C-alpha cells in the first residue's frame, strides 16, 4: 500500500490514494487487520489469494484505513476491477 501510494516509481501512484497515518506503522496495520471484513475467510482459506481493497466498502474511496478496507479474494477483486473498467468505456 505504502509503495503503491507514495513511490514515484509507480506511474499511477498518485491515483492510488493514500494510507491512513495509523497504518504507516506496520504494527498498527497488523493489529487492525484482524477486524477487517474478509480477514477470517482469508485465514480459513489459505489456499486462496486475497488482496486488501480500499473501495469495495465505500465505492471511490481513496484512503486505505481500518474503516474503509476489507480483504477480497484476488479473483473477485480482479472481476470487480474489470467490470468497473467496462462501465467507464
CSV table of C-alpha atoms in Angstrom, one decimal:
chain,number,residue,atom,x,y,z
A,1,UNK,CA,0.0,0.0,0.0
A,2,UNK,CA,2.7,2.4,1.0
A,3,UNK,CA,4.7,1.7,-2.2
A,4,UNK,CA,1.6,2.0,-4.4
A,5,UNK,CA,0.5,5.3,-2.9
A,6,UNK,CA,3.8,7.1,-2.4
A,7,UNK,CA,6.5,5.6,-4.5
A,8,UNK,CA,7.1,7.8,-7.6
A,9,UNK,CA,8.4,4.7,-9.5
A,10,UNK,CA,4.8,3.6,-9.9
A,11,UNK,CA,3.4,5.5,-12.9
A,12,UNK,CA,-0.1,5.7,-11.3
A,13,UNK,CA,1.0,6.3,-7.7
A,14,UNK,CA,-1.0,9.5,-7.4
A,15,UNK,CA,-4.2,7.7,-8.5
A,16,UNK,CA,-3.8,5.0,-5.8
A,17,UNK,CA,-5.0,7.2,-2.9
A,18,UNK,CA,-3.3,7.4,0.4
A,19,UNK,CA,-2.7,5.4,3.5
A,20,UNK,CA,-4.2,6.4,6.9
A,21,UNK,CA,-1.4,7.7,9.1
A,22,UNK,CA,-2.2,5.0,11.7
A,23,UNK,CA,-1.2,2.4,9.0
A,24,UNK,CA,2.2,3.9,8.4
A,25,UNK,CA,3.1,1.8,11.5
A,26,UNK,CA,3.2,-1.8,10.4
A,27,UNK,CA,2.3,-3.0,14.0
A,28,UNK,CA,-0.9,-0.9,13.9
A,29,UNK,CA,-1.8,-2.3,10.5
A,30,UNK,CA,-1.4,-5.8,11.7
A,31,UNK,CA,-3.4,-5.1,14.8
A,32,UNK,CA,-6.3,-3.7,12.7
A,33,UNK,CA,-6.3,-6.4,10.1
A,34,UNK,CA,-7.9,-8.9,12.4
A,35,UNK,CA,-11.0,-6.8,12.5
A,36,UNK,CA,-11.3,-6.2,8.7
A,37,UNK,CA,-14.1,-7.8,6.7
A,38,UNK,CA,-12.8,-10.9,5.0
A,39,UNK,CA,-9.9,-11.5,7.4
A,40,UNK,CA,-11.4,-14.7,8.8
A,41,UNK,CA,-12.1,-16.0,5.3
A,42,UNK,CA,-8.6,-15.3,4.3
A,43,UNK,CA,-7.3,-17.3,7.3
A,44,UNK,CA,-9.7,-20.1,6.7
A,45,UNK,CA,-8.9,-20.4,3.0
A,46,UNK,CA,-5.1,-20.1,3.0
A,47,UNK,CA,-5.0,-21.7,-0.5
A,48,UNK,CA,-6.9,-18.7,-2.0
A,49,UNK,CA,-5.0,-15.5,-2.7
A,50,UNK,CA,-6.6,-12.4,-1.1
A,51,UNK,CA,-5.9,-8.7,-1.6
A,52,UNK,CA,-6.7,-5.7,0.5
A,53,UNK,CA,-9.2,-3.4,-1.1
A,54,UNK,CA,-10.0,0.2,-0.2
A,55,UNK,CA,-13.0,0.9,-2.3
A,56,UNK,CA,-15.3,-2.1,-2.1
A,57,UNK,CA,-17.0,-1.0,1.1
A,58,UNK,CA,-17.1,2.7,0.1
A,59,UNK,CA,-17.0,3.0,-3.7
A,60,UNK,CA,-14.5,5.5,-4.9
A,61,UNK,CA,-12.8,5.7,-1.5
A,62,UNK,CA,-9.1,6.8,-1.8
A,63,UNK,CA,-7.9,6.1,1.8
A,64,UNK,CA,-6.5,2.8,3.0
A,65,UNK,CA,-7.7,2.6,6.6
A,66,UNK,CA,-9.4,0.3,9.1
A,67,UNK,CA,-12.7,2.0,8.4
A,68,UNK,CA,-12.6,1.5,4.6
A,69,UNK,CA,-10.7,-1.6,3.8
A,70,UNK,CA,-11.5,-5.3,3.5
A,71,UNK,CA,-9.9,-8.5,2.2
A,72,UNK,CA,-11.3,-9.9,-1.0
A,73,UNK,CA,-10.3,-13.0,-3.0
A,74,UNK,CA,-7.9,-11.8,-5.7
A,75,UNK,CA,-10.2,-13.3,-8.4
A,76,UNK,CA,-13.2,-11.4,-7.1
A,77,UNK,CA,-11.3,-8.2,-6.9
A,78,UNK,CA,-10.0,-8.6,-10.5
A,79,UNK,CA,-13.6,-9.2,-11.7
A,80,UNK,CA,-14.8,-6.1,-10.0
A,81,UNK,CA,-12.0,-4.0,-11.4
A,82,UNK,CA,-12.7,-5.4,-14.9
A,83,UNK,CA,-16.5,-4.5,-14.5
A,84,UNK,CA,-15.6,-1.0,-13.4
A,85,UNK,CA,-13.4,-0.5,-16.4
A,86,UNK,CA,-16.2,-1.7,-18.7
A,87,UNK,CA,-18.6,0.8,-17.1
A,88,UNK,CA,-16.2,3.7,-17.9
A,89,UNK,CA,-16.0,2.8,-21.6
